[in-house]
Amino acid sequence: DIQMTQSPSSLSASVGDRVTITCRASQSISSYLNWYQQKPGKAPKLLIYAASSLQSGVPSRFSGSGSGTDFTLTISSLQPEDFATYYCQQSYSTPPVFGPGTKVDIK
Amino acid sequence: EVQLVETGGGLIQPGGSLRLSCAASGFTVSSNYMSWVRQAPGKGLEWVSVIYSGGSTYYADSVKGRFTISRDNSKNTLYLQMNSLRAEDTAVYYCARDYYDSSGYGALVYWGQGTLVTVSS
């Protein structure tokens, strides 16, 4: 199975900050990489699919990049509603493993 | 409007069985790939199972041989039959609809609200 790692596991940031989260796959997954946002008590929400495609309705401050094994989710200017946990997921092969998550909280 | 509503969660003793349901509206379950994803309390997301539109099914190693995914086309409902439950199966279980674009990239776009399964004596 493909293993997914994320860094950092948590970070503290302020409103307006630029935030970058990294996801790494244990083998090449081309661009088969998705990013989800989850808030406490809520279902995950798809932000980015195919590594860099913004899901409909998601603010343009979110962006994704990368291919192969290394990927990045960037929030260009952190907003109050962005404090949440972010997960990457590979969709290259079954099982479609999720990363362990990155919690973004208020500094 | 696409909607997914999970039911069937609850408290069950170790070794017991439970069947989760996911009622769908706004689309046809049998024409889509449908997944179950779970989240243990305070933990991350864990993919559990998928059923393809053609009927093929796949499972995480952690549930293989104990869980069965299925669907009822007449009720437009997805199921997860869970047998031989263990304490480590305690989690919120989400059903989700996969979406694939024209290039073949897939993601879980639509999610239910989740149903909590607690395995404890």
PDB file of C-alpha atoms in Angstrom:
ATOM      1  CA  ASP A   1       0.000   0.000   0.000  1.00  0.00           C
ATOM      2  CA  ILE A   2       1.076   3.588  -0.610  1.00  0.00           C
ATOM      3  CA  GLN A   3       1.870   5.479   2.590  1.00  0.00           C
ATOM      4  CA  MET A   4       1.160   9.181   3.015  1.00  0.00           C
ATOM      5  CA  THR A   5       2.915  11.563   5.379  1.00  0.00           C
ATOM      6  CA  GLN A   6       2.181  15.201   6.172  1.00  0.00           C
ATOM      7  CA  SER A   7       4.193  17.967   7.750  1.00  0.00           C
ATOM      8  CA  PRO A   8       3.879  19.673  10.041  1.00  0.00           C
ATOM      9  CA  SER A   9       1.405  17.735  12.178  1.00  0.00           C
ATOM     10  CA  SER A  10       0.195  21.040  13.578  1.00  0.00           C
ATOM     11  CA  LEU A  11       0.903  24.721  13.219  1.00  0.00           C
ATOM     12  CA  SER A  12      -0.172  27.967  14.778  1.00  0.00           C
ATOM     13  CA  ALA A  13      -0.794  30.939  12.535  1.00  0.00           C
ATOM     14  CA  SER A  14      -2.455  34.325  12.511  1.00  0.00           C
ATOM     15  CA  VAL A  15      -5.183  35.694  10.289  1.00  0.00           C
ATOM     16  CA  GLY A  16      -3.581  36.949   7.109  1.00  0.00           C
ATOM     17  CA  ASP A  17      -0.610  34.579   7.268  1.00  0.00           C
ATOM     18  CA  ARG A  18       0.507  32.496   4.323  1.00  0.00           C
ATOM     19  CA  VAL A  19       0.319  28.825   5.322  1.00  0.00           C
ATOM     20  CA  THR A  20       1.971  25.877   3.586  1.00  0.00           C
ATOM     21  CA  ILE A  21       1.322  22.199   4.332  1.00  0.00           C
ATOM     22  CA  THR A  22       3.352  19.418   2.770  1.00  0.00           C
ATOM     23  CA  CYS A  23       2.261  15.895   1.846  1.00  0.00           C
ATOM     24  CA  ARG A  24       4.568  13.123   0.690  1.00  0.00           C
ATOM     25  CA  ALA A  25       3.718   9.767  -0.874  1.00  0.00           C
ATOM     26  CA  SER A  26       5.854   6.651  -0.428  1.00  0.00           C
ATOM     27  CA  GLN A  27       5.911   6.161  -4.207  1.00  0.00           C
ATOM     28  CA  SER A  28       4.997   8.200  -7.241  1.00  0.00           C
ATOM     29  CA  ILE A  29       1.298   8.931  -7.524  1.00  0.00           C
ATOM     30  CA  SER A  30       1.534  11.310 -10.484  1.00  0.00           C
ATOM     31  CA  SER A  31      -1.074  14.004  -9.725  1.00  0.00           C
ATOM     32  CA  TYR A  32      -3.558  11.707  -7.991  1.00  0.00           C
ATOM     33  CA  LEU A  33      -3.623  13.754  -4.812  1.00  0.00           C
ATOM     34  CA  ASN A  34      -6.555  15.359  -3.038  1.00  0.00           C
ATOM     35  CA  TRP A  35      -6.786  17.802  -0.136  1.00  0.00           C
ATOM     36  CA  TYR A  36      -9.645  17.945   2.365  1.00  0.00           C
ATOM     37  CA  GLN A  37     -10.532  20.347   5.151  1.00  0.00           C
ATOM     38  CA  GLN A  38     -12.285  19.133   8.289  1.00  0.00           C
ATOM     39  CA  LYS A  39     -13.723  21.191  11.119  1.00  0.00           C
ATOM     40  CA  PRO A  40     -14.608  19.673  14.509  1.00  0.00           C
ATOM     41  CA  GLY A  41     -17.776  17.595  14.416  1.00  0.00           C
ATOM     42  CA  LYS A  42     -18.168  18.016  10.676  1.00  0.00           C
ATOM     43  CA  ALA A  43     -17.594  15.836   7.634  1.00  0.00           C
ATOM     44  CA  PRO A  44     -14.492  16.504   5.541  1.00  0.00           C
ATOM     45  CA  LYS A  45     -14.801  18.915   2.635  1.00  0.00           C
ATOM     46  CA  LEU A  46     -12.923  18.515  -0.637  1.00  0.00           C
ATOM     47  CA  LEU A  47     -10.703  21.515  -1.421  1.00  0.00           C
ATOM     48  CA  ILE A  48      -8.302  20.398  -4.147  1.00  0.00           C
ATOM     49  CA  TYR A  49      -8.296  17.372  -6.453  1.00  0.00           C
ATOM     50  CA  ALA A  50      -5.772  16.173  -9.024  1.00  0.00           C
ATOM     51  CA  ALA A  51      -3.086  17.964  -6.993  1.00  0.00           C
ATOM     52  CA  SER A  52      -3.915  21.459  -8.195  1.00  0.00           C
ATOM     53  CA  SER A  53      -7.544  21.673  -9.339  1.00  0.00           C
ATOM     54  CA  LEU A  54      -9.713  23.832  -7.119  1.00  0.00           C
ATOM     55  CA  GLN A  55     -13.034  22.221  -6.245  1.00  0.00           C
ATOM     56  CA  SER A  56     -16.064  24.288  -7.207  1.00  0.00           C
ATOM     57  CA  GLY A  57     -17.000  26.834  -4.558  1.00  0.00           C
ATOM     58  CA  VAL A  58     -13.656  26.745  -2.746  1.00  0.00           C
ATOM     59  CA  PRO A  59     -12.037  30.172  -2.259  1.00  0.00           C
ATOM     60  CA  SER A  60      -9.103  30.986  -4.514  1.00  0.00           C
ATOM     61  CA  ARG A  61      -6.816  31.569  -1.521  1.00  0.00           C
ATOM     62  CA  PHE A  62      -6.442  27.782  -1.458  1.00  0.00           C
ATOM     63  CA  SER A  63      -4.036  26.283  -3.977  1.00  0.00           C
ATOM     64  CA  GLY A  64      -2.273  22.991  -4.496  1.00  0.00           C
ATOM     65  CA  SER A  65       0.887  22.005  -6.297  1.00  0.00           C
ATOM     66  CA  GLY A  66       3.218  19.087  -6.845  1.00  0.00           C
ATOM     67  CA  SER A  67       3.418  15.789  -8.640  1.00  0.00           C
ATOM     68  CA  GLY A  68       5.133  12.472  -8.180  1.00  0.00           C
ATOM     69  CA  THR A  69       5.752  12.137  -4.462  1.00  0.00           C
ATOM     70  CA  ASP A  70       5.791  15.689  -3.080  1.00  0.00           C
ATOM     71  CA  PHE A  71       2.784  17.962  -2.801  1.00  0.00           C
ATOM     72  CA  THR A  72       1.871  21.255  -1.171  1.00  0.00           C
ATOM     73  CA  LEU A  73      -1.331  22.922  -0.024  1.00  0.00           C
ATOM     74  CA  THR A  74      -1.042  26.681   0.328  1.00  0.00           C
ATOM     75  CA  ILE A  75      -3.451  29.119   1.932  1.00  0.00           C
ATOM     76  CA  SER A  76      -2.367  32.527   0.678  1.00  0.00           C
ATOM     77  CA  SER A  77      -4.013  34.610   3.407  1.00  0.00           C
ATOM     78  CA  LEU A  78      -5.418  32.666   6.336  1.00  0.00           C
ATOM     79  CA  GLN A  79      -8.982  33.559   7.272  1.00  0.00           C
ATOM     80  CA  PRO A  80     -10.793  32.859  10.571  1.00  0.00           C
ATOM     81  CA  GLU A  81     -12.869  30.115   8.933  1.00  0.00           C
ATOM     82  CA  ASP A  82      -9.723  28.285   7.770  1.00  0.00           C
ATOM     83  CA  PHE A  83      -8.758  27.080  11.221  1.00  0.00           C
ATOM     84  CA  ALA A  84      -9.280  23.357  10.795  1.00  0.00           C
ATOM     85  CA  THR A  85      -7.490  20.079  10.128  1.00  0.00           C
ATOM     86  CA  TYR A  86      -6.248  19.369   6.611  1.00  0.00           C
ATOM     87  CA  TYR A  87      -5.789  15.908   5.113  1.00  0.00           C
ATOM     88  CA  CYS A  88      -4.181  14.784   1.893  1.00  0.00           C
ATOM     89  CA  GLN A  89      -5.341  11.585   0.162  1.00  0.00           C
ATOM     90  CA  GLN A  90      -3.908   9.640  -2.722  1.00  0.00           C
ATOM     91  CA  SER A  91      -6.340   8.418  -5.364  1.00  0.00           C
ATOM     92  CA  TYR A  92      -3.725   6.628  -7.479  1.00  0.00           C
ATOM     93  CA  SER A  93      -4.459   3.152  -6.189  1.00  0.00           C
ATOM     94  CA  THR A  94      -6.653   1.196  -3.790  1.00  0.00           C
ATOM     95  CA  PRO A  95      -6.609   1.650  -0.833  1.00  0.00           C
ATOM     96  CA  PRO A  96      -6.909   5.440  -1.242  1.00  0.00           C
ATOM     97  CA  VAL A  97      -4.937   6.249   1.881  1.00  0.00           C
ATOM     98  CA  PHE A  98      -5.252   9.535   3.765  1.00  0.00           C
ATOM     99  CA  GLY A  99      -2.375  11.392   5.333  1.00  0.00           C
ATOM    100  CA  PRO A 100      -2.355  11.782   9.140  1.00  0.00           C
ATOM    101  CA  GLY A 101      -3.581  15.373   9.017  1.00  0.00           C
ATOM    102  CA  THR A 102      -2.291  18.852   9.818  1.00  0.00           C
ATOM    103  CA  LYS A 103      -4.115  20.897  12.422  1.00  0.00           C
ATOM    104  CA  VAL A 104      -4.071  24.642  11.845  1.00  0.00           C
ATOM    105  CA  ASP A 105      -4.940  26.674  14.913  1.00  0.00           C
ATOM    106  CA  ILE A 106      -4.873  30.267  16.025  1.00  0.00           C
ATOM    107  CA  LYS A 107      -1.622  31.757  17.227  1.00  0.00           C
TER     108      LYS A 107
ATOM    109  CA  GLU B   1     -29.309  18.506  -4.463  1.00  0.00           C
ATOM    110  CA  VAL B   2     -27.040  15.641  -3.465  1.00  0.00           C
ATOM    111  CA  GLN B   3     -27.659  14.372   0.061  1.00  0.00           C
ATOM    112  CA  LEU B   4     -26.286  11.423   2.018  1.00  0.00           C
ATOM    113  CA  VAL B   5     -27.785  10.408   5.358  1.00  0.00           C
ATOM    114  CA  GLU B   6     -26.173   7.686   7.463  1.00  0.00           C
ATOM    115  CA  THR B   7     -28.073   5.734  10.101  1.00  0.00           C
ATOM    116  CA  GLY B   8     -27.565   2.603  12.134  1.00  0.00           C
ATOM    117  CA  GLY B   9     -24.790   3.552  14.502  1.00  0.00           C
ATOM    118  CA  GLY B  10     -24.903   2.873  18.213  1.00  0.00           C
ATOM    119  CA  LEU B  11     -23.365   0.996  21.113  1.00  0.00           C
ATOM    120  CA  ILE B  12     -22.519  -2.633  20.432  1.00  0.00           C
ATOM    121  CA  GLN B  13     -20.604  -5.235  22.405  1.00  0.00           C
ATOM    122  CA  PRO B  14     -17.334  -6.666  21.111  1.00  0.00           C
ATOM    123  CA  GLY B  15     -18.001  -9.539  18.747  1.00  0.00           C
ATOM    124  CA  GLY B  16     -21.374  -8.139  17.767  1.00  0.00           C
ATOM    125  CA  SER B  17     -22.777  -7.068  14.416  1.00  0.00           C
ATOM    126  CA  LEU B  18     -24.218  -3.838  13.108  1.00  0.00           C
ATOM    127  CA  ARG B  19     -25.464  -2.646   9.743  1.00  0.00           C
ATOM    128  CA  LEU B  20     -25.014   0.947   8.697  1.00  0.00           C
ATOM    129  CA  SER B  21     -27.215   2.513   6.038  1.00  0.00           C
ATOM    130  CA  CYS B  22     -26.573   5.529   3.838  1.00  0.00           C
ATOM    131  CA  ALA B  23     -29.667   6.857   2.105  1.00  0.00           C
ATOM    132  CA  ALA B  24     -28.864   8.888  -0.972  1.00  0.00           C
ATOM    133  CA  SER B  25     -30.883  11.504  -2.804  1.00  0.00           C
ATOM    134  CA  GLY B  26     -30.179  13.695  -5.799  1.00  0.00           C
ATOM    135  CA  PHE B  27     -28.243  10.998  -7.650  1.00  0.00           C
ATOM    136  CA  THR B  28     -28.257   7.243  -8.320  1.00  0.00           C
ATOM    137  CA  VAL B  29     -26.090   5.148  -6.002  1.00  0.00           C
ATOM    138  CA  SER B  30     -25.710   2.301  -8.476  1.00  0.00           C
ATOM    139  CA  SER B  31     -24.230   4.620 -11.123  1.00  0.00           C
ATOM    140  CA  ASN B  32     -21.477   5.899  -8.862  1.00  0.00           C
ATOM    141  CA  TYR B  33     -18.509   4.718  -6.849  1.00  0.00           C
ATOM    142  CA  MET B  34     -19.492   4.843  -3.177  1.00  0.00           C
ATOM    143  CA  SER B  35     -17.158   4.659  -0.203  1.00  0.00           C
ATOM    144  CA  TRP B  36     -17.165   4.319   3.563  1.00  0.00           C
ATOM    145  CA  VAL B  37     -14.586   6.275   5.560  1.00  0.00           C
ATOM    146  CA  ARG B  38     -14.237   6.192   9.335  1.00  0.00           C
ATOM    147  CA  GLN B  39     -12.668   8.364  11.992  1.00  0.00           C
ATOM    148  CA  ALA B  40     -11.857   7.091  15.465  1.00  0.00           C
ATOM    149  CA  PRO B  41     -12.326   9.628  18.290  1.00  0.00           C
ATOM    150  CA  GLY B  42      -9.589  12.255  18.090  1.00  0.00           C
ATOM    151  CA  LYS B  43      -7.891  10.468  15.183  1.00  0.00           C
ATOM    152  CA  GLY B  44      -7.504  10.915  11.444  1.00  0.00           C
ATOM    153  CA  LEU B  45      -9.511   9.645   8.498  1.00  0.00           C
ATOM    154  CA  GLU B  46      -9.332   5.977   7.523  1.00  0.00           C
ATOM    155  CA  TRP B  47     -10.726   4.669   4.253  1.00  0.00           C
ATOM    156  CA  VAL B  48     -12.786   1.518   4.873  1.00  0.00           C
ATOM    157  CA  SER B  49     -14.394   0.253   1.675  1.00  0.00           C
ATOM    158  CA  VAL B  50     -15.611   1.087  -1.813  1.00  0.00           C
ATOM    159  CA  ILE B  51     -18.189  -0.351  -4.172  1.00  0.00           C
ATOM    160  CA  TYR B  52     -17.826   0.474  -7.839  1.00  0.00           C
ATOM    161  CA  SER B  53     -20.719   1.091 -10.183  1.00  0.00           C
ATOM    162  CA  GLY B  54     -20.031  -2.293 -11.758  1.00  0.00           C
ATOM    163  CA  GLY B  55     -20.353  -3.993  -8.376  1.00  0.00           C
ATOM    164  CA  SER B  56     -16.699  -4.669  -7.543  1.00  0.00           C
ATOM    165  CA  THR B  57     -15.850  -4.158  -3.888  1.00  0.00           C
ATOM    166  CA  TYR B  58     -12.619  -3.439  -2.010  1.00  0.00           C
ATOM    167  CA  TYR B  59     -11.764  -3.253   1.666  1.00  0.00           C
ATOM    168  CA  ALA B  60      -9.090  -1.963   3.980  1.00  0.00           C
ATOM    169  CA  ASP B  61      -6.986  -4.775   5.433  1.00  0.00           C
ATOM    170  CA  SER B  62      -8.230  -3.800   8.908  1.00  0.00           C
ATOM    171  CA  VAL B  63     -11.820  -4.797   8.057  1.00  0.00           C
ATOM    172  CA  LYS B  64     -11.381  -7.403   5.320  1.00  0.00           C
ATOM    173  CA  GLY B  65     -13.365 -10.540   6.067  1.00  0.00           C
ATOM    174  CA  ARG B  66     -15.470  -8.792   8.720  1.00  0.00           C
ATOM    175  CA  PHE B  67     -17.189  -5.942   6.853  1.00  0.00           C
ATOM    176  CA  THR B  68     -19.314  -6.121   3.705  1.00  0.00           C
ATOM    177  CA  ILE B  69     -20.308  -3.184   1.540  1.00  0.00           C
ATOM    178  CA  SER B  70     -23.463  -3.455  -0.558  1.00  0.00           C
ATOM    179  CA  ARG B  71     -26.231  -1.400  -2.059  1.00  0.00           C
ATOM    180  CA  ASP B  72     -29.970  -1.654  -2.678  1.00  0.00           C
ATOM    181  CA  ASN B  73     -30.726  -0.052  -6.006  1.00  0.00           C
ATOM    182  CA  SER B  74     -34.468   0.029  -5.372  1.00  0.00           C
ATOM    183  CA  LYS B  75     -33.920   2.028  -2.184  1.00  0.00           C
ATOM    184  CA  ASN B  76     -30.958   4.038  -3.541  1.00  0.00           C
ATOM    185  CA  THR B  77     -29.143   3.118  -0.352  1.00  0.00           C
ATOM    186  CA  LEU B  78     -25.603   2.037   0.512  1.00  0.00           C
ATOM    187  CA  TYR B  79     -24.886  -0.372   3.366  1.00  0.00           C
ATOM    188  CA  LEU B  80     -21.996  -1.484   5.509  1.00  0.00           C
ATOM    189  CA  GLN B  81     -22.509  -4.778   7.315  1.00  0.00           C
ATOM    190  CA  MET B  82     -20.057  -4.976  10.189  1.00  0.00           C
ATOM    191  CA  ASN B  83     -19.458  -8.320  11.915  1.00  0.00           C
ATOM    192  CA  SER B  84     -17.063  -9.458  14.650  1.00  0.00           C
ATOM    193  CA  LEU B  85     -16.756  -5.903  15.857  1.00  0.00           C
ATOM    194  CA  ARG B  86     -13.745  -4.888  17.929  1.00  0.00           C
ATOM    195  CA  ALA B  87     -13.040  -1.954  20.221  1.00  0.00           C
ATOM    196  CA  GLU B  88     -10.757  -0.512  17.547  1.00  0.00           C
ATOM    197  CA  ASP B  89     -13.736  -0.259  15.172  1.00  0.00           C
ATOM    198  CA  THR B  90     -15.150   2.513  17.365  1.00  0.00           C
ATOM    199  CA  ALA B  91     -15.449   5.531  15.095  1.00  0.00           C
ATOM    200  CA  VAL B  92     -17.690   7.904  13.223  1.00  0.00           C
ATOM    201  CA  TYR B  93     -18.522   6.245   9.918  1.00  0.00           C
ATOM    202  CA  TYR B  94     -19.065   8.434   6.881  1.00  0.00           C
ATOM    203  CA  CYS B  95     -20.437   7.402   3.517  1.00  0.00           C
ATOM    204  CA  ALA B  96     -19.173   9.376   0.554  1.00  0.00           C
ATOM    205  CA  ARG B  97     -19.689   9.579  -3.171  1.00  0.00           C
ATOM    206  CA  ASP B  98     -16.648   9.418  -5.393  1.00  0.00           C
ATOM    207  CA  TYR B  99     -16.454  11.726  -8.372  1.00  0.00           C
ATOM    208  CA  TYR B 100     -14.165  11.207 -11.349  1.00  0.00           C
ATOM    209  CA  ASP B 101     -13.437  13.922 -13.869  1.00  0.00           C
ATOM    210  CA  SER B 102     -12.877  13.383 -17.589  1.00  0.00           C
ATOM    211  CA  SER B 103      -9.161  12.812 -16.980  1.00  0.00           C
ATOM    212  CA  GLY B 104      -9.803  10.018 -14.507  1.00  0.00           C
ATOM    213  CA  TYR B 105      -8.914  11.914 -11.353  1.00  0.00           C
ATOM    214  CA  GLY B 106     -11.173  10.935  -8.493  1.00  0.00           C
ATOM    215  CA  ALA B 107     -12.045  12.372  -5.099  1.00  0.00           C
ATOM    216  CA  LEU B 108     -14.678  12.122  -2.399  1.00  0.00           C
ATOM    217  CA  VAL B 109     -16.862  15.083  -3.181  1.00  0.00           C
ATOM    218  CA  TYR B 110     -20.061  14.422  -1.278  1.00  0.00           C
ATOM    219  CA  TRP B 111     -20.127  13.230   2.330  1.00  0.00           C
ATOM    220  CA  GLY B 112     -22.821  12.332   4.815  1.00  0.00           C
ATOM    221  CA  GLN B 113     -22.900  13.707   8.337  1.00  0.00           C
ATOM    222  CA  GLY B 114     -21.565  10.484   9.838  1.00  0.00           C
ATOM    223  CA  THR B 115     -22.892   7.949  12.331  1.00  0.00           C
ATOM    224  CA  LEU B 116     -21.081   6.955  15.520  1.00  0.00           C
ATOM    225  CA  VAL B 117     -20.339   3.316  16.233  1.00  0.00           C
ATOM    226  CA  THR B 118     -19.111   2.499  19.727  1.00  0.00           C
ATOM    227  CA  VAL B 119     -17.839  -1.000  20.426  1.00  0.00           C
ATOM    228  CA  SER B 120     -17.653  -1.553  24.157  1.00  0.00           C
ATOM    229  CA  SER B 121     -18.800  -3.941  26.850  1.00  0.00           C
TER     230      SER B 121
END
